[in-house]
Short mmCIF file of C-alpha atoms and ligand atoms in Angstrom, two decimals:
data_model
loop_
_atom_site.label_atom_id
_atom_site.label_comp_id
_atom_site.label_asym_id
_atom_site.label_seq_id
_atom_site.Cartn_x
_atom_site.Cartn_y
_atom_site.Cartn_z
CA MET N 1 119.87 -114.40 158.53
CA SER N 2 123.54 -113.60 157.73
CA ALA N 3 124.67 -112.88 154.16
CA THR N 4 126.47 -116.24 153.97
CA CYS N 5 123.39 -118.16 155.12
CA LEU N 6 121.25 -116.25 152.60
CA ARG N 7 123.71 -117.05 149.79
CA THR N 8 123.70 -120.75 150.74
CA TRP N 9 119.91 -120.83 150.99
CA LEU N 10 119.54 -119.15 147.55
CA SER N 11 122.03 -121.46 145.89
CA GLU N 12 120.24 -124.53 147.37
CA ARG N 13 116.92 -123.30 145.99
CA ALA N 14 118.50 -122.50 142.59
CA THR N 15 119.94 -126.03 142.37
CA ALA N 16 116.74 -127.76 143.59
CA CYS N 17 114.30 -126.04 141.17
CA PRO N 18 116.23 -123.86 138.71
CA TRP N 19 113.19 -122.76 136.59
CA THR N 20 111.04 -121.71 139.54
CA PHE N 21 114.00 -119.90 141.07
CA CYS N 22 114.69 -118.13 137.77
CA LEU N 23 111.04 -117.06 137.42
CA VAL N 24 110.74 -115.77 141.00
CA PHE N 25 114.10 -114.00 140.75
CA SER N 26 113.16 -112.30 137.43
CA VAL N 27 109.77 -111.14 138.78
CA GLY N 28 111.54 -109.77 141.88
CA VAL N 29 114.12 -107.88 139.84
CA PHE N 30 111.40 -106.51 137.52
CA THR N 31 109.27 -105.35 140.48
CA VAL N 32 112.16 -103.60 142.22
CA ALA N 33 113.36 -102.00 138.95
CA ARG N 34 109.81 -100.77 138.16
CA PHE N 35 109.45 -99.31 141.67
CA LEU N 36 112.79 -97.50 141.39
CA LEU N 37 112.01 -96.21 137.89
CA LYS N 38 108.52 -95.04 138.92
CA THR N 39 109.79 -93.30 142.05
CA SER N 40 112.56 -91.50 140.19
CA LEU N 41 110.18 -90.48 137.38
CA VAL N 42 107.60 -89.09 139.83
CA LEU N 43 110.25 -87.14 141.78
CA ALA N 44 112.10 -85.88 138.70
CA GLN N 45 108.95 -84.78 136.86
CA THR N 46 107.34 -83.22 139.93
CA PHE N 47 110.35 -81.41 141.38
CA VAL N 48 112.99 -81.02 138.68
CA LEU N 49 111.98 -81.29 135.02
CA PRO N 50 110.25 -78.38 133.29
CA GLY N 51 107.18 -78.96 131.15
CA LYS N 52 106.82 -77.88 127.53
CA ASN N 53 107.37 -74.21 126.81
CA LEU N 54 104.02 -72.50 126.15
CA LYS N 55 105.58 -70.78 123.12
CA LYS N 56 105.22 -74.16 121.37
CA PHE N 57 101.45 -73.65 121.48
CA GLY N 58 101.59 -70.16 120.00
CA ALA N 59 102.19 -67.85 123.01
CA THR N 60 103.11 -64.30 121.84
CA LYS N 61 102.38 -65.34 118.22
CA GLY N 62 98.71 -64.44 118.13
CA ALA N 63 97.33 -67.82 119.21
CA TRP N 64 94.25 -68.09 121.41
CA ALA N 65 93.52 -69.96 124.59
CA VAL N 66 89.88 -70.98 125.09
CA ILE N 67 88.95 -71.46 128.74
CA THR N 68 85.55 -72.72 129.93
CA GLY N 69 84.33 -71.70 133.39
CA ALA N 70 86.70 -68.74 133.15
CA SER N 71 84.79 -66.39 135.45
CA ASP N 72 86.03 -67.80 138.75
CA GLY N 73 88.38 -70.20 140.54
CA ILE N 74 90.79 -72.35 138.55
CA GLY N 75 89.38 -71.27 135.18
CA LYS N 76 89.84 -67.58 135.94
CA GLU N 77 93.45 -68.28 136.93
CA PHE N 78 94.09 -70.17 133.70
CA ALA N 79 92.74 -67.14 131.83
CA LEU N 80 94.95 -64.65 133.71
CA GLN N 81 98.11 -66.76 133.53
CA LEU N 82 97.69 -67.77 129.87
CA ALA N 83 97.11 -64.11 128.98
CA ALA N 84 100.27 -63.19 130.90
CA ALA N 85 102.10 -65.90 128.93
CA GLY N 86 101.07 -64.18 125.68
CA PHE N 87 97.82 -65.84 124.57
CA ASN N 88 94.70 -64.06 123.43
CA THR N 89 91.92 -65.49 125.55
CA LEU N 90 88.34 -66.51 124.85
CA LEU N 91 86.61 -66.61 128.24
CA VAL N 92 83.56 -68.85 128.28
CA ALA N 93 81.01 -69.03 131.11
CA ARG N 94 77.46 -67.94 131.94
CA ASN N 95 77.95 -64.87 134.12
CA GLU N 96 78.47 -61.84 131.88
CA ALA N 97 79.50 -59.39 134.59
CA ALA N 98 82.07 -61.80 136.07
CA LEU N 99 83.50 -62.59 132.62
CA ASN N 100 83.73 -58.89 131.76
CA SER N 101 85.60 -58.30 134.99
CA VAL N 102 88.17 -61.01 134.12
CA ALA N 103 88.52 -59.55 130.60
CA ALA N 104 88.98 -56.08 132.13
CA GLU N 105 91.65 -57.43 134.49
CA ILE N 106 93.54 -58.81 131.48
CA GLY N 107 93.04 -55.53 129.61
CA MET N 108 94.41 -53.45 132.49
CA SER N 109 97.23 -55.59 133.89
CA SER N 110 100.70 -54.23 133.17
CA LYS N 111 101.76 -57.69 131.93
CA THR N 112 98.98 -58.03 129.37
CA ALA N 113 97.55 -54.59 128.55
CA GLY N 114 97.83 -53.86 124.82
CA LYS N 115 99.63 -57.16 124.18
CA VAL N 116 96.77 -59.64 124.09
CA GLU N 117 93.06 -59.57 123.47
CA ALA N 118 90.39 -61.00 125.79
CA ARG N 119 86.92 -61.81 124.46
CA ILE N 120 83.97 -63.30 126.29
CA GLN N 121 81.42 -65.86 125.13
CA LEU N 122 78.29 -66.52 127.17
CA VAL N 123 77.26 -70.16 127.49
CA ASP N 124 75.29 -71.79 130.28
CA PHE N 125 76.57 -75.34 129.86
CA ALA N 126 73.83 -76.76 132.11
CA LYS N 127 71.27 -75.82 129.46
CA ASN N 128 73.03 -77.83 126.72
CA ASP N 129 71.47 -75.29 124.34
CA PRO N 130 72.37 -76.12 120.70
CA SER N 131 72.21 -72.47 119.60
CA ALA N 132 74.65 -71.32 122.33
CA LEU N 133 76.98 -74.24 121.57
CA ASN N 134 76.80 -73.56 117.81
CA ALA N 135 77.57 -69.88 118.44
CA LEU N 136 80.64 -70.93 120.42
CA LYS N 137 81.64 -73.31 117.62
CA SER N 138 81.37 -70.58 115.03
CA VAL N 139 83.47 -68.19 117.17
CA VAL N 140 86.28 -70.71 117.79
CA SER N 141 86.34 -71.79 114.15
CA GLY N 142 87.59 -68.30 113.28
CA LEU N 143 90.40 -68.34 115.88
CA ASP N 144 93.87 -69.89 115.88
CA VAL N 145 93.32 -71.87 119.09
CA GLY N 146 96.59 -73.17 120.57
CA ILE N 147 95.21 -74.17 123.96
CA LEU N 148 91.81 -75.36 125.15
CA VAL N 149 91.18 -75.65 128.89
CA ASN N 150 88.05 -77.73 129.58
CA ASN N 151 87.68 -76.42 133.11
CA VAL N 152 83.97 -75.88 133.66
CA GLY N 153 82.67 -78.30 136.26
CA LYS N 154 79.97 -78.84 138.82
CA SER N 155 79.99 -80.97 141.95
CA HIS N 156 77.23 -81.96 144.38
CA THR N 157 75.89 -79.21 146.63
CA MET N 158 76.81 -81.50 149.54
CA PRO N 159 77.79 -85.18 149.82
CA SER N 160 74.65 -87.28 149.49
CA TYR N 161 73.69 -90.84 148.62
CA PHE N 162 72.92 -91.30 144.93
CA VAL N 163 69.41 -92.51 145.71
CA GLU N 164 68.71 -89.25 147.57
CA THR N 165 70.32 -86.92 145.02
CA ALA N 166 67.93 -84.66 143.13
CA GLU N 167 67.47 -85.67 139.48
CA GLN N 168 68.23 -82.12 138.34
CA GLU N 169 71.56 -82.14 140.19
CA ILE N 170 72.53 -85.46 138.58
CA GLU N 171 71.60 -84.15 135.14
CA ASP N 172 73.45 -80.85 135.58
CA ILE N 173 76.63 -82.57 136.74
CA VAL N 174 76.67 -84.92 133.75
CA THR N 175 75.74 -82.18 131.29
CA ILE N 176 78.39 -79.75 132.55
CA ASN N 177 81.23 -82.16 133.28
CA VAL N 178 80.80 -84.52 130.34
CA ASN N 179 78.73 -82.90 127.58
CA ALA N 180 80.43 -79.50 127.78
CA THR N 181 83.86 -81.11 127.51
CA LEU N 182 82.79 -83.22 124.53
CA ARG N 183 81.04 -80.37 122.72
CA VAL N 184 83.74 -77.75 123.24
CA THR N 185 86.53 -80.18 122.31
CA HIS N 186 84.57 -81.20 119.22
CA ALA N 187 84.26 -77.53 118.27
CA VAL N 188 87.95 -76.70 118.76
CA LEU N 189 89.69 -79.85 117.53
CA PRO N 190 88.98 -79.68 113.76
CA GLY N 191 90.70 -76.28 113.51
CA MET N 192 93.64 -77.44 115.64
CA ILE N 193 94.13 -80.52 113.45
CA GLN N 194 93.72 -78.55 110.22
CA ARG N 195 96.23 -75.87 111.22
CA ASN N 196 98.77 -78.50 112.21
CA THR N 197 98.27 -80.40 108.94
CA ASN N 198 98.48 -77.28 106.78
CA GLU N 199 101.77 -76.10 108.27
CA GLY N 200 105.00 -77.03 106.53
CA ALA N 201 106.95 -79.86 108.15
CA GLU N 202 109.60 -77.51 109.52
CA CYS N 203 107.18 -75.11 111.23
CA ARG N 204 104.53 -77.54 112.43
CA LYS N 205 102.30 -76.17 115.17
CA ARG N 206 101.20 -77.85 118.32
CA GLY N 207 97.95 -77.89 120.21
CA LEU N 208 97.16 -78.48 123.87
CA ILE N 209 93.90 -79.62 125.47
CA LEU N 210 93.74 -79.69 129.26
CA ASN N 211 90.77 -81.41 130.91
CA ILE N 212 90.44 -80.54 134.57
CA GLY N 213 89.98 -83.85 136.31
CA SER N 214 89.79 -84.79 139.94
CA PHE N 215 91.05 -87.37 142.44
CA ALA N 216 87.35 -88.32 142.68
CA GLY N 217 87.74 -89.71 139.16
CA GLN N 218 90.73 -91.84 140.16
CA VAL N 219 89.50 -93.18 143.49
CA ALA N 220 85.71 -93.56 143.52
CA SER N 221 84.05 -91.10 145.93
CA PRO N 222 80.96 -92.46 147.70
CA MET N 223 78.28 -89.79 148.26
CA LEU N 224 79.73 -87.86 145.29
CA SER N 225 79.04 -90.74 142.93
CA THR N 226 77.80 -88.79 139.91
CA TYR N 227 80.64 -86.24 140.12
CA SER N 228 83.13 -89.05 140.66
CA GLY N 229 81.80 -90.94 137.63
CA THR N 230 82.00 -87.91 135.35
CA LYS N 231 85.61 -87.26 136.37
CA ALA N 232 86.44 -90.94 135.71
CA PHE N 233 84.95 -90.40 132.26
CA LEU N 234 87.47 -87.59 131.67
CA THR N 235 90.37 -89.92 132.52
CA THR N 236 89.37 -92.52 129.93
CA PHE N 237 88.26 -89.97 127.33
CA THR N 238 91.60 -88.19 127.67
CA SER N 239 93.64 -91.40 127.22
CA ALA N 240 91.72 -92.30 124.06
CA LEU N 241 91.72 -88.81 122.54
CA ALA N 242 95.40 -88.23 123.36
CA GLU N 243 96.31 -91.32 121.34
CA GLU N 244 94.04 -90.29 118.44
CA VAL N 245 95.58 -86.83 118.00
CA ARG N 246 99.19 -87.50 118.98
CA SER N 247 100.23 -87.73 115.31
CA HIS N 248 98.75 -84.23 114.78
CA ASN N 249 101.16 -82.81 117.38
CA ILE N 250 98.31 -82.21 119.82
CA ILE N 251 98.75 -83.01 123.51
CA VAL N 252 95.66 -83.92 125.56
CA GLN N 253 96.01 -84.15 129.34
CA ASN N 254 93.69 -84.91 132.24
CA LEU N 255 94.78 -82.80 135.21
CA ASN N 256 94.29 -84.97 138.26
CA THR N 257 93.42 -82.45 140.96
CA TYR N 258 93.03 -82.89 144.72
CA PHE N 259 91.62 -79.94 146.68
CA VAL N 260 92.17 -76.33 145.54
CA ALA N 261 90.90 -73.37 147.56
CA THR N 262 87.93 -72.19 145.46
CA LYS N 263 84.19 -71.64 145.67
CA MET N 264 83.58 -75.26 144.61
CA SER N 265 85.72 -76.87 147.31
CA LYS N 266 84.32 -74.40 149.89
CA ILE N 267 87.87 -74.22 151.30
CA LYS N 268 88.92 -70.64 151.95
CA LYS N 269 92.36 -71.11 153.45
CA SER N 270 95.17 -72.62 151.40
CA SER N 271 97.57 -75.14 152.91
CA MET N 272 100.26 -77.58 151.84
CA LEU N 273 97.64 -79.95 150.41
CA VAL N 274 95.22 -77.26 149.25
CA PRO N 275 96.90 -74.66 147.04
CA THR N 276 95.30 -71.43 145.93
CA ALA N 277 93.97 -71.48 142.36
CA ALA N 278 96.91 -69.25 141.31
CA THR N 279 99.53 -71.64 142.74
CA TYR N 280 97.77 -74.67 141.29
CA VAL N 281 97.53 -73.21 137.78
CA ARG N 282 101.16 -71.99 137.87
CA SER N 283 102.28 -75.49 138.62
CA ALA N 284 99.97 -77.03 135.97
CA LEU N 285 101.29 -74.67 133.28
CA SER N 286 104.90 -75.36 134.23
CA LYS N 287 104.46 -79.14 133.86
CA VAL N 288 102.69 -79.44 130.50
CA GLY N 289 103.43 -82.76 128.80
CA LEU N 290 104.72 -84.47 131.97
CA SER N 291 102.85 -86.99 134.12
CA CYS N 292 104.34 -85.99 137.52
CA GLY N 293 102.52 -87.96 140.27
CA ALA N 294 100.68 -90.10 137.70
CA ALA N 295 103.86 -91.37 136.02
CA LEU N 296 103.88 -95.12 135.27
CA THR N 297 100.43 -95.78 136.76
CA ASP N 298 98.65 -97.04 133.62
CA ARG N 299 96.75 -93.79 133.16
CA PRO N 300 98.08 -92.48 129.83
CA GLY N 301 97.34 -88.76 129.44
CA THR N 302 96.73 -88.18 133.15
CA THR N 303 99.04 -85.87 135.09
CA THR N 304 99.09 -84.80 138.73
CA PRO N 305 101.03 -81.56 138.44
CA PHE N 306 100.88 -79.98 141.90
CA TRP N 307 103.66 -81.36 144.11
CA SER N 308 101.69 -82.41 147.22
CA HIS N 309 98.86 -83.84 145.10
CA ALA N 310 101.52 -85.72 143.13
CA LEU N 311 102.90 -87.32 146.30
CA VAL N 312 99.41 -88.34 147.48
CA ASP N 313 98.70 -89.84 144.04
CA TYR N 314 102.03 -91.68 144.14
CA VAL N 315 101.27 -93.18 147.57
CA ILE N 316 97.72 -94.20 146.58
CA HIS N 317 99.03 -96.12 143.59
CA LEU N 318 101.95 -97.56 145.52
CA VAL N 319 99.65 -98.94 148.22
CA GLY N 320 97.18 -99.99 145.52
CA TRP N 321 94.43 -100.88 147.98
CA LYS N 322 91.67 -98.77 146.45
CA SER N 323 88.79 -100.30 148.43
CA LEU N 324 90.48 -99.07 151.61
CA PHE N 325 90.70 -95.50 150.27
CA ILE N 326 87.07 -95.71 149.11
CA SER N 327 85.78 -96.79 152.53
CA GLN N 328 87.88 -94.09 154.25
CA SER N 329 86.49 -91.53 151.82
CA HIS N 330 82.95 -92.77 152.60
CA LYS N 331 83.53 -92.07 156.32
CA ILE N 332 84.87 -88.58 155.54
CA MET N 333 81.90 -87.83 153.27
CA LYS N 334 79.37 -88.97 155.91
CA ASP N 335 81.00 -86.58 158.35
CA LYS N 336 81.02 -83.75 155.78
CA ARG N 337 77.31 -84.32 155.14
CA ARG N 338 76.56 -84.21 158.86
CA ARG N 339 78.43 -80.91 159.18
CA ALA N 340 76.80 -79.44 156.06
CA LEU N 341 73.34 -80.33 157.37
CA ARG N 342 74.12 -78.80 160.79
CA LYS N 343 75.27 -75.61 159.04
CA LEU N 344 72.02 -75.48 157.06
CA GLU N 345 70.05 -75.94 160.28
CA ARG N 346 71.96 -73.10 161.97
CA GLU N 347 71.38 -70.82 158.99
CA ALA N 348 67.67 -71.67 158.94
CA LYS N 349 67.38 -70.82 162.65
CA GLN N 350 69.11 -67.47 162.13
CA GLN N 351 66.56 -66.42 159.48
N1 NAP C 1 88.38 -76.80 143.66
C1 NAP C 1 88.73 -78.07 143.85
O1 NAP C 1 89.09 -78.51 144.96
C2 NAP C 1 88.73 -79.01 142.68
C3 NAP C 1 89.24 -80.30 142.87
C4 NAP C 1 89.25 -81.18 141.81
C5 NAP C 1 88.78 -80.77 140.57
N2 NAP C 1 88.27 -79.53 140.40
C6 NAP C 1 87.75 -79.17 139.08
O2 NAP C 1 88.27 -77.92 138.67
C7 NAP C 1 87.34 -77.28 137.80
C8 NAP C 1 87.13 -75.84 138.26
O3 NAP C 1 86.62 -75.86 139.58
P1 NAP C 1 86.72 -74.61 140.57
O4 NAP C 1 87.06 -75.16 141.88
O5 NAP C 1 87.55 -73.54 139.96
O6 NAP C 1 85.18 -74.19 140.59
P2 NAP C 1 84.51 -72.75 140.78
O7 NAP C 1 85.38 -71.85 141.56
O8 NAP C 1 83.15 -73.04 141.27
O9 NAP C 1 84.45 -72.20 139.28
C9 NAP C 1 83.67 -72.86 138.33
C10 NAP C 1 83.58 -71.99 137.08
O10 NAP C 1 82.69 -72.62 136.16
C11 NAP C 1 81.60 -71.71 135.88
N3 NAP C 1 80.35 -72.43 135.70
C12 NAP C 1 79.71 -73.20 136.61
N4 NAP C 1 78.59 -73.68 136.08
C13 NAP C 1 78.52 -73.22 134.81
C14 NAP C 1 77.58 -73.38 133.76
N5 NAP C 1 76.47 -74.08 133.91
N6 NAP C 1 77.83 -72.79 132.57
C15 NAP C 1 78.95 -72.04 132.41
N7 NAP C 1 79.85 -71.83 133.37
C16 NAP C 1 79.64 -72.42 134.56
C17 NAP C 1 81.54 -70.83 137.11
O11 NAP C 1 80.85 -69.65 136.81
P3 NAP C 1 79.62 -69.14 137.76
O12 NAP C 1 80.29 -68.14 138.63
O13 NAP C 1 78.67 -68.58 136.82
O14 NAP C 1 79.09 -70.31 138.52
C18 NAP C 1 83.03 -70.61 137.36
O15 NAP C 1 83.58 -69.73 136.44
C19 NAP C 1 86.08 -78.12 137.84
O16 NAP C 1 86.02 -78.93 136.70
C20 NAP C 1 86.25 -78.98 139.07
O17 NAP C 1 85.56 -80.20 138.99
C21 NAP C 1 88.24 -78.64 141.43
#
């Protein structure tokens, strides 16, 4: 259709039913404007704009970062990079030797040696042990905590149907992914709020809480249903808590994470879509306060900081056909289970 024909056709429609035309035209303009705004926000936040400076949360001023699951993977990287940024670190996990080795690394690195302190706190979050959690609470209540990273997490040992999943595995996943986040946040938050309230208006402090979420919490993952559900919990919890504490100058974010090469993902080699833990954490810490790939997707508080994850997130929400992604993910998980079972069989034969 030529431009003249289109103009004539539009003007005929506008004359015939002016209100309907007006409504359809306005919805069209709104949809195109929203698409353009969303696309520019995602691109600008992911590739151009810097996040909040970590100094705002007390870096190099004696503040502490509390990191759960700090003995390995993403948590260990948060510990190393936050220490390098000038935070004292409280490393929380269950493996004493591994935690001591991270603390020693911080103590010996040329960037951090003599500048920051690293302490360890042993908690096995699967046990949900009140005395261990109270001990953690009493330790953090004596610290000026600027940043909390709720990183500890557990996934399924292999994709499996919910009905076939061991009860203990279901319980551990919920206890570690949900209870630990609630309990540790509840322990840290009163002090954060109090310090921010006590400060004079001109030198008000800030606080940051990062919950390490997953794509499995955004797009339901069949055969990882319990894990997927707990990560969806983090998305909603984060949105609610972020709103509650905004007036206290505290930022709460859910880090929407696709694959990262760690022990949990069982992926050894990094790639464009699967960064190393170091690369992932660097990008997360450089985008604090921004939404990146999650911008304008009705998920307040959620951010997808790593660039390729951000683009995948953007496309998923642009297409908006979640049932399609869920059924594709089901096929992938069935295949992963088949391969995991074959590997177990091979290992059993070798023994
Ligand atoms: N890797 C990914 O592809 C990916 C994708 C999306 C989201 N995430 C999320 O990122 C977070 C970190 O995952 P990751 O890949 O870094 O995992 P990881 O390499 O397995 O590290 C998990 C950390 O948590 C600790 N931990 C596990 N169970 C614990 C318990 N019961 N009590 C105390 N500490 C415990 C581990 O210590 P031990 O050595 O003692 O087990 C380790 O320090 C998780 O919340 C995960 O859901 C990861």
